[in-house]
Short mmCIF file of N, CA and C in Angstrom, two decimals:
data_model
loop_
_atom_site.label_atom_id
_atom_site.label_comp_id
_atom_site.label_asym_id
_atom_site.label_seq_id
_atom_site.Cartn_x
_atom_site.Cartn_y
_atom_site.Cartn_z
N MET A 9 102.74 101.53 -7.03
CA MET A 9 102.72 100.32 -6.30
C MET A 9 102.34 100.56 -4.85
N LEU A 10 102.89 101.64 -4.33
CA LEU A 10 102.56 102.02 -2.93
C LEU A 10 101.14 102.38 -2.77
N PHE A 11 100.58 103.05 -3.75
CA PHE A 11 99.09 103.37 -3.72
C PHE A 11 98.29 102.13 -3.77
N LEU A 12 98.62 101.13 -4.58
CA LEU A 12 97.89 99.89 -4.63
C LEU A 12 97.94 99.13 -3.26
N ALA A 13 99.08 99.09 -2.69
CA ALA A 13 99.25 98.41 -1.41
C ALA A 13 98.42 99.11 -0.32
N ALA A 14 98.48 100.44 -0.29
CA ALA A 14 97.64 101.21 0.65
C ALA A 14 96.16 101.01 0.43
N SER A 15 95.72 100.98 -0.82
CA SER A 15 94.32 100.75 -1.12
C SER A 15 93.86 99.35 -0.61
N VAL A 16 94.66 98.39 -0.84
CA VAL A 16 94.35 97.00 -0.45
C VAL A 16 94.24 96.96 1.11
N LEU A 17 95.21 97.63 1.73
CA LEU A 17 95.22 97.67 3.21
C LEU A 17 93.97 98.35 3.77
N LEU A 18 93.60 99.53 3.12
CA LEU A 18 92.37 100.23 3.57
C LEU A 18 91.11 99.45 3.40
N VAL A 19 90.97 98.77 2.26
CA VAL A 19 89.85 97.97 1.94
C VAL A 19 89.75 96.79 2.99
N GLY A 20 90.88 96.18 3.20
CA GLY A 20 90.89 95.03 4.18
C GLY A 20 90.52 95.53 5.57
N ALA A 21 90.96 96.70 5.97
CA ALA A 21 90.62 97.24 7.29
C ALA A 21 89.11 97.59 7.34
N ALA A 22 88.59 98.13 6.31
CA ALA A 22 87.17 98.47 6.28
C ALA A 22 86.33 97.22 6.35
N VAL A 23 86.71 96.17 5.68
CA VAL A 23 85.97 94.92 5.75
C VAL A 23 86.03 94.34 7.19
N PHE A 24 87.22 94.39 7.77
CA PHE A 24 87.34 93.89 9.18
C PHE A 24 86.47 94.68 10.09
N VAL A 25 86.51 96.04 10.03
CA VAL A 25 85.72 96.92 10.92
C VAL A 25 84.24 96.61 10.68
N GLU A 26 83.79 96.52 9.47
CA GLU A 26 82.40 96.23 9.16
C GLU A 26 81.97 94.92 9.78
N HIS A 27 82.80 93.84 9.57
CA HIS A 27 82.42 92.52 10.19
C HIS A 27 82.45 92.60 11.67
N HIS A 28 83.47 93.20 12.24
CA HIS A 28 83.61 93.28 13.71
C HIS A 28 82.47 94.10 14.38
N TRP A 29 82.12 95.19 13.81
CA TRP A 29 81.15 96.02 14.41
C TRP A 29 79.69 95.79 14.01
N THR A 30 79.39 94.89 13.18
CA THR A 30 78.00 94.58 12.85
C THR A 30 77.43 93.81 14.01
N GLY A 31 78.17 93.44 15.03
CA GLY A 31 77.70 92.85 16.20
C GLY A 31 76.97 91.56 15.98
N HIS A 32 75.75 91.48 16.50
CA HIS A 32 74.98 90.23 16.37
C HIS A 32 74.07 90.17 15.15
N ASP A 33 74.13 91.20 14.28
CA ASP A 33 73.30 91.23 13.12
C ASP A 33 73.56 90.01 12.25
N GLY A 34 74.81 89.57 12.15
CA GLY A 34 75.14 88.40 11.34
C GLY A 34 74.44 87.17 11.83
N HIS A 35 74.13 87.12 13.11
CA HIS A 35 73.47 85.92 13.62
C HIS A 35 72.06 85.87 13.09
N ALA A 36 71.38 86.98 12.95
CA ALA A 36 70.04 87.00 12.45
C ALA A 36 70.01 86.49 11.00
N GLN A 37 71.05 86.73 10.26
CA GLN A 37 71.09 86.32 8.91
C GLN A 37 71.13 84.82 8.81
N HIS A 38 71.69 84.11 9.70
CA HIS A 38 71.74 82.63 9.70
C HIS A 38 70.27 82.09 9.76
N THR A 39 69.44 82.72 10.53
CA THR A 39 68.01 82.28 10.64
C THR A 39 67.34 82.62 9.32
N ARG A 40 67.50 83.79 8.82
CA ARG A 40 66.84 84.16 7.53
C ARG A 40 67.29 83.24 6.39
N HIS A 41 68.46 82.82 6.41
CA HIS A 41 68.96 81.97 5.28
C HIS A 41 68.70 80.48 5.51
N GLY A 42 68.16 80.14 6.71
CA GLY A 42 67.77 78.76 6.96
C GLY A 42 68.89 77.81 7.09
N THR A 43 70.00 78.16 7.72
CA THR A 43 71.16 77.27 7.82
C THR A 43 71.09 76.39 9.02
N MET A 44 69.98 76.44 9.80
CA MET A 44 69.90 75.58 10.96
C MET A 44 69.59 74.17 10.46
N ALA A 45 70.54 73.28 10.80
CA ALA A 45 70.46 71.91 10.24
C ALA A 45 71.07 70.89 11.23
N LEU A 46 70.61 69.67 11.10
CA LEU A 46 71.21 68.59 11.90
C LEU A 46 72.51 68.12 11.26
N ASN A 47 73.22 67.34 12.01
CA ASN A 47 74.48 66.69 11.46
C ASN A 47 74.17 65.33 10.92
N ASN A 48 73.81 65.32 9.66
CA ASN A 48 73.38 64.05 9.00
C ASN A 48 72.33 63.38 9.79
N GLY A 49 71.33 64.09 10.19
CA GLY A 49 70.23 63.53 10.95
C GLY A 49 70.46 63.38 12.44
N GLN A 50 71.65 63.79 12.90
CA GLN A 50 71.95 63.67 14.31
C GLN A 50 72.13 65.03 14.93
N ARG A 51 71.94 65.09 16.26
CA ARG A 51 72.21 66.44 16.92
C ARG A 51 73.71 66.63 16.93
N TRP A 52 74.06 67.96 16.95
CA TRP A 52 75.45 68.37 17.02
C TRP A 52 75.98 68.13 18.45
N ALA A 53 77.26 67.78 18.50
CA ALA A 53 77.96 67.66 19.82
C ALA A 53 78.07 69.08 20.33
N THR A 54 78.08 69.21 21.67
CA THR A 54 78.25 70.52 22.37
C THR A 54 79.65 70.51 23.05
N ASP A 55 80.10 71.67 23.40
CA ASP A 55 81.32 71.90 24.17
C ASP A 55 80.88 72.49 25.48
N GLU A 56 81.77 72.56 26.42
CA GLU A 56 81.50 73.00 27.78
C GLU A 56 80.93 74.47 27.74
N ALA A 57 81.54 75.32 26.90
CA ALA A 57 81.10 76.71 26.83
C ALA A 57 79.60 76.81 26.41
N LEU A 58 79.31 76.01 25.37
CA LEU A 58 77.88 76.03 24.85
C LEU A 58 76.95 75.52 25.92
N ARG A 59 77.31 74.42 26.58
CA ARG A 59 76.39 73.90 27.68
C ARG A 59 76.25 74.90 28.82
N THR A 60 77.37 75.50 29.20
CA THR A 60 77.32 76.46 30.32
C THR A 60 76.46 77.67 29.98
N GLY A 61 76.73 78.30 28.82
CA GLY A 61 75.94 79.48 28.48
C GLY A 61 74.48 79.22 28.25
N MET A 62 74.17 78.16 27.60
CA MET A 62 72.75 77.84 27.38
C MET A 62 72.04 77.47 28.64
N GLN A 63 72.73 76.82 29.52
CA GLN A 63 72.13 76.41 30.80
C GLN A 63 71.81 77.66 31.64
N ARG A 64 72.68 78.61 31.59
CA ARG A 64 72.45 79.85 32.34
C ARG A 64 71.27 80.63 31.79
N ILE A 65 71.09 80.67 30.50
CA ILE A 65 69.91 81.35 29.89
C ILE A 65 68.67 80.53 30.23
N HIS A 66 68.74 79.27 30.15
CA HIS A 66 67.64 78.40 30.47
C HIS A 66 67.18 78.61 31.91
N ASP A 67 68.14 78.63 32.88
CA ASP A 67 67.86 78.84 34.29
C ASP A 67 67.15 80.14 34.53
N ALA A 68 67.70 81.22 33.89
CA ALA A 68 67.07 82.52 34.05
C ALA A 68 65.69 82.59 33.50
N ALA A 69 65.42 81.87 32.38
CA ALA A 69 64.05 81.88 31.80
C ALA A 69 63.13 81.08 32.65
N GLN A 70 63.59 79.94 33.22
CA GLN A 70 62.73 79.13 34.09
C GLN A 70 62.35 79.90 35.33
N GLN A 71 63.24 80.79 35.84
CA GLN A 71 62.93 81.54 37.03
C GLN A 71 62.20 82.83 36.76
N ASN A 72 61.88 83.04 35.49
CA ASN A 72 61.27 84.37 35.13
C ASN A 72 62.02 85.54 35.62
N SER A 73 63.34 85.41 35.50
CA SER A 73 64.25 86.41 36.06
C SER A 73 63.99 87.75 35.46
N PRO A 74 63.94 88.82 36.31
CA PRO A 74 63.75 90.18 35.75
C PRO A 74 64.97 90.61 34.99
N ASP A 75 66.08 89.93 35.18
CA ASP A 75 67.32 90.21 34.41
C ASP A 75 67.47 89.33 33.19
N LEU A 76 66.45 88.69 32.70
CA LEU A 76 66.59 87.75 31.60
C LEU A 76 67.24 88.37 30.39
N ALA A 77 66.81 89.57 29.98
CA ALA A 77 67.43 90.19 28.81
C ALA A 77 68.94 90.29 29.04
N GLN A 78 69.31 90.89 30.20
CA GLN A 78 70.78 91.09 30.42
C GLN A 78 71.51 89.72 30.46
N THR A 79 70.89 88.75 31.17
CA THR A 79 71.55 87.45 31.23
C THR A 79 71.73 86.86 29.80
N THR A 80 70.68 86.96 29.02
CA THR A 80 70.67 86.42 27.65
C THR A 80 71.84 87.12 26.89
N ARG A 81 71.94 88.38 26.95
CA ARG A 81 72.96 89.09 26.19
C ARG A 81 74.35 88.68 26.69
N GLN A 82 74.52 88.62 28.01
CA GLN A 82 75.82 88.24 28.59
C GLN A 82 76.26 86.87 28.17
N GLN A 83 75.29 85.94 28.20
CA GLN A 83 75.57 84.54 27.90
C GLN A 83 75.82 84.36 26.38
N THR A 84 75.00 85.05 25.52
CA THR A 84 75.27 84.91 24.10
C THR A 84 76.63 85.52 23.74
N ASP A 85 77.00 86.59 24.40
CA ASP A 85 78.42 87.11 24.22
C ASP A 85 79.40 86.06 24.63
N TYR A 86 79.15 85.34 25.77
CA TYR A 86 80.07 84.30 26.19
C TYR A 86 80.13 83.20 25.17
N LEU A 87 78.98 82.76 24.71
CA LEU A 87 78.96 81.73 23.63
C LEU A 87 79.78 82.12 22.46
N ILE A 88 79.60 83.34 21.99
CA ILE A 88 80.31 83.79 20.75
C ILE A 88 81.82 83.79 21.00
N ALA A 89 82.19 84.22 22.23
CA ALA A 89 83.63 84.33 22.52
C ALA A 89 84.28 82.95 22.79
N ASN A 90 83.55 82.04 23.37
CA ASN A 90 84.18 80.78 23.88
C ASN A 90 83.80 79.50 23.20
N CYS A 91 82.67 79.47 22.55
CA CYS A 91 82.16 78.19 21.99
C CYS A 91 82.97 77.86 20.73
N LYS A 92 83.45 76.65 20.60
CA LYS A 92 84.23 76.18 19.50
C LYS A 92 83.52 75.02 18.86
N LEU A 93 82.83 75.29 17.73
CA LEU A 93 82.01 74.21 16.99
C LEU A 93 82.44 74.13 15.63
N GLU A 94 82.09 73.03 14.92
CA GLU A 94 82.33 72.87 13.51
C GLU A 94 81.51 73.99 12.76
N PRO A 95 81.96 74.40 11.58
CA PRO A 95 81.23 75.46 10.93
C PRO A 95 79.71 75.32 10.77
N GLN A 96 79.23 74.14 10.38
CA GLN A 96 77.77 74.02 10.21
C GLN A 96 77.08 74.03 11.54
N ALA A 97 77.67 73.42 12.58
CA ALA A 97 77.12 73.52 13.87
C ALA A 97 77.07 74.95 14.42
N ASP A 98 78.15 75.68 14.14
CA ASP A 98 78.19 77.12 14.49
C ASP A 98 77.09 77.91 13.79
N ALA A 99 76.89 77.60 12.48
CA ALA A 99 75.80 78.26 11.77
C ALA A 99 74.45 77.98 12.44
N THR A 100 74.24 76.73 12.81
CA THR A 100 73.00 76.36 13.41
C THR A 100 72.82 77.06 14.76
N LEU A 101 73.90 77.11 15.52
CA LEU A 101 73.90 77.84 16.82
C LEU A 101 73.58 79.38 16.55
N HIS A 102 74.11 79.91 15.59
CA HIS A 102 73.84 81.34 15.25
C HIS A 102 72.32 81.55 15.04
N GLY A 103 71.66 80.63 14.47
CA GLY A 103 70.18 80.74 14.27
C GLY A 103 69.45 80.82 15.67
N ILE A 104 69.97 80.02 16.62
CA ILE A 104 69.41 80.06 17.93
C ILE A 104 69.75 81.33 18.67
N ILE A 105 71.02 81.74 18.46
CA ILE A 105 71.46 82.97 19.12
C ILE A 105 70.67 84.13 18.59
N ALA A 106 70.37 84.17 17.28
CA ALA A 106 69.54 85.24 16.68
C ALA A 106 68.20 85.31 17.44
N GLN A 107 67.61 84.23 17.67
CA GLN A 107 66.29 84.19 18.37
C GLN A 107 66.46 84.65 19.76
N LEU A 108 67.47 84.25 20.46
CA LEU A 108 67.71 84.67 21.87
C LEU A 108 67.84 86.20 21.89
N LEU A 109 68.66 86.75 21.00
CA LEU A 109 68.88 88.19 21.00
C LEU A 109 67.60 88.96 20.61
N ALA A 110 66.82 88.45 19.70
CA ALA A 110 65.54 89.10 19.37
C ALA A 110 64.65 89.12 20.63
N GLY A 111 64.64 88.05 21.38
CA GLY A 111 63.88 88.01 22.58
C GLY A 111 64.39 89.01 23.62
N ALA A 112 65.70 89.08 23.73
CA ALA A 112 66.33 90.05 24.66
C ALA A 112 65.98 91.48 24.28
N ASP A 113 66.08 91.77 22.95
CA ASP A 113 65.74 93.14 22.45
C ASP A 113 64.26 93.46 22.89
N ALA A 114 63.34 92.59 22.72
CA ALA A 114 61.95 92.84 23.05
C ALA A 114 61.82 93.07 24.57
N LEU A 115 62.52 92.30 25.36
CA LEU A 115 62.50 92.47 26.79
C LEU A 115 63.15 93.79 27.32
N GLU A 116 64.10 94.18 26.59
CA GLU A 116 64.80 95.49 26.91
C GLU A 116 63.87 96.62 26.62
N LYS A 117 63.06 96.53 25.64
CA LYS A 117 62.10 97.53 25.36
C LYS A 117 60.89 97.54 26.27
N ASP A 118 60.48 96.35 26.69
CA ASP A 118 59.40 96.17 27.64
C ASP A 118 59.69 94.90 28.45
N SER A 119 60.00 95.09 29.69
CA SER A 119 60.44 93.97 30.52
C SER A 119 59.33 92.96 30.73
N ALA A 120 58.11 93.34 30.46
CA ALA A 120 56.94 92.40 30.56
C ALA A 120 56.58 91.83 29.23
N SER A 121 57.39 91.93 28.26
CA SER A 121 57.01 91.52 26.87
C SER A 121 56.79 90.08 26.72
N ALA A 122 55.56 89.71 26.49
CA ALA A 122 55.23 88.24 26.30
C ALA A 122 55.95 87.80 25.01
N LYS A 123 56.08 88.60 23.98
CA LYS A 123 56.72 88.24 22.80
C LYS A 123 58.19 87.91 23.03
N GLY A 124 58.87 88.75 23.85
CA GLY A 124 60.23 88.53 24.17
C GLY A 124 60.48 87.25 24.89
N MET A 125 59.59 86.99 25.94
CA MET A 125 59.74 85.70 26.67
C MET A 125 59.49 84.53 25.75
N GLU A 126 58.48 84.59 24.90
CA GLU A 126 58.13 83.53 23.96
C GLU A 126 59.24 83.29 23.02
N THR A 127 59.89 84.29 22.51
CA THR A 127 61.01 84.16 21.55
C THR A 127 62.19 83.46 22.21
N ILE A 128 62.48 83.77 23.42
CA ILE A 128 63.58 83.13 24.15
C ILE A 128 63.19 81.68 24.45
N ARG A 129 61.97 81.44 24.88
CA ARG A 129 61.57 80.08 25.20
C ARG A 129 61.55 79.25 23.95
N ARG A 130 61.18 79.79 22.82
CA ARG A 130 61.14 79.05 21.56
C ARG A 130 62.58 78.63 21.17
N ALA A 131 63.53 79.53 21.37
CA ALA A 131 64.91 79.23 21.07
C ALA A 131 65.45 78.10 21.97
N LEU A 132 65.03 78.23 23.24
CA LEU A 132 65.43 77.19 24.20
C LEU A 132 64.83 75.83 23.93
N GLN A 133 63.65 75.80 23.36
CA GLN A 133 62.97 74.61 22.95
C GLN A 133 63.67 73.97 21.73
N GLN A 134 64.10 74.83 20.77
CA GLN A 134 64.79 74.36 19.56
C GLN A 134 66.13 73.83 19.85
N TYR A 135 66.81 74.45 20.79
CA TYR A 135 68.24 74.09 21.11
C TYR A 135 68.47 72.61 21.16
N PRO A 136 67.65 71.85 22.04
CA PRO A 136 67.95 70.43 22.14
C PRO A 136 67.53 69.63 20.95
N GLU A 137 66.78 70.23 20.04
CA GLU A 137 66.44 69.58 18.75
C GLU A 137 67.68 69.49 17.86
N TYR A 138 68.51 70.43 18.01
CA TYR A 138 69.74 70.47 17.18
C TYR A 138 71.08 70.13 17.87
N PHE A 139 71.11 70.27 19.23
CA PHE A 139 72.33 70.06 19.95
C PHE A 139 72.15 69.00 21.05
N ASP A 140 73.10 68.12 21.11
CA ASP A 140 73.14 67.12 22.17
C ASP A 140 73.74 67.70 23.51
N HIS A 141 72.89 68.00 24.39
CA HIS A 141 73.29 68.65 25.62
C HIS A 141 72.87 67.70 26.74
N PRO A 142 73.75 66.80 27.20
CA PRO A 142 73.38 65.81 28.21
C PRO A 142 72.79 66.49 29.52
N GLY A 143 71.65 65.94 29.92
CA GLY A 143 71.03 66.50 31.14
C GLY A 143 70.13 67.65 30.91
N TRP A 144 69.97 68.03 29.64
CA TRP A 144 69.11 69.27 29.37
C TRP A 144 67.67 68.90 29.74
N GLN A 145 67.06 69.73 30.52
CA GLN A 145 65.63 69.63 30.93
C GLN A 145 64.83 70.73 30.36
N PRO A 146 63.88 70.47 29.50
CA PRO A 146 63.05 71.50 28.84
C PRO A 146 62.33 72.33 29.88
#
């Protein structure tokens, strides 16, 4: 019995560690699986954390900030830690986060990467298609 309990505990810990340390890879899966969707034809409501983080990324992209990759990573981490959305809205947001992180990856490899900038800008263009962010200016 003790062996069974220890086995269950170890498997549970391994699953937790795997989920916790896969980082943002799970966000890319949302895009691959096509879970970006509207809320019965309507855009999803946003919370303050989502609006703040996305606005900061948007502002950095508009200013062609040399720190865009770093800002994008910091703000996506902020979104993941603070944003509280319904599960389907969260899955849709993860699709956008995956694109933002792909753009940040490209910019970290080459700070002048046109592909990285385009990937981030595309995510920022898609964001208001799925989320109701009052005052958002493309």
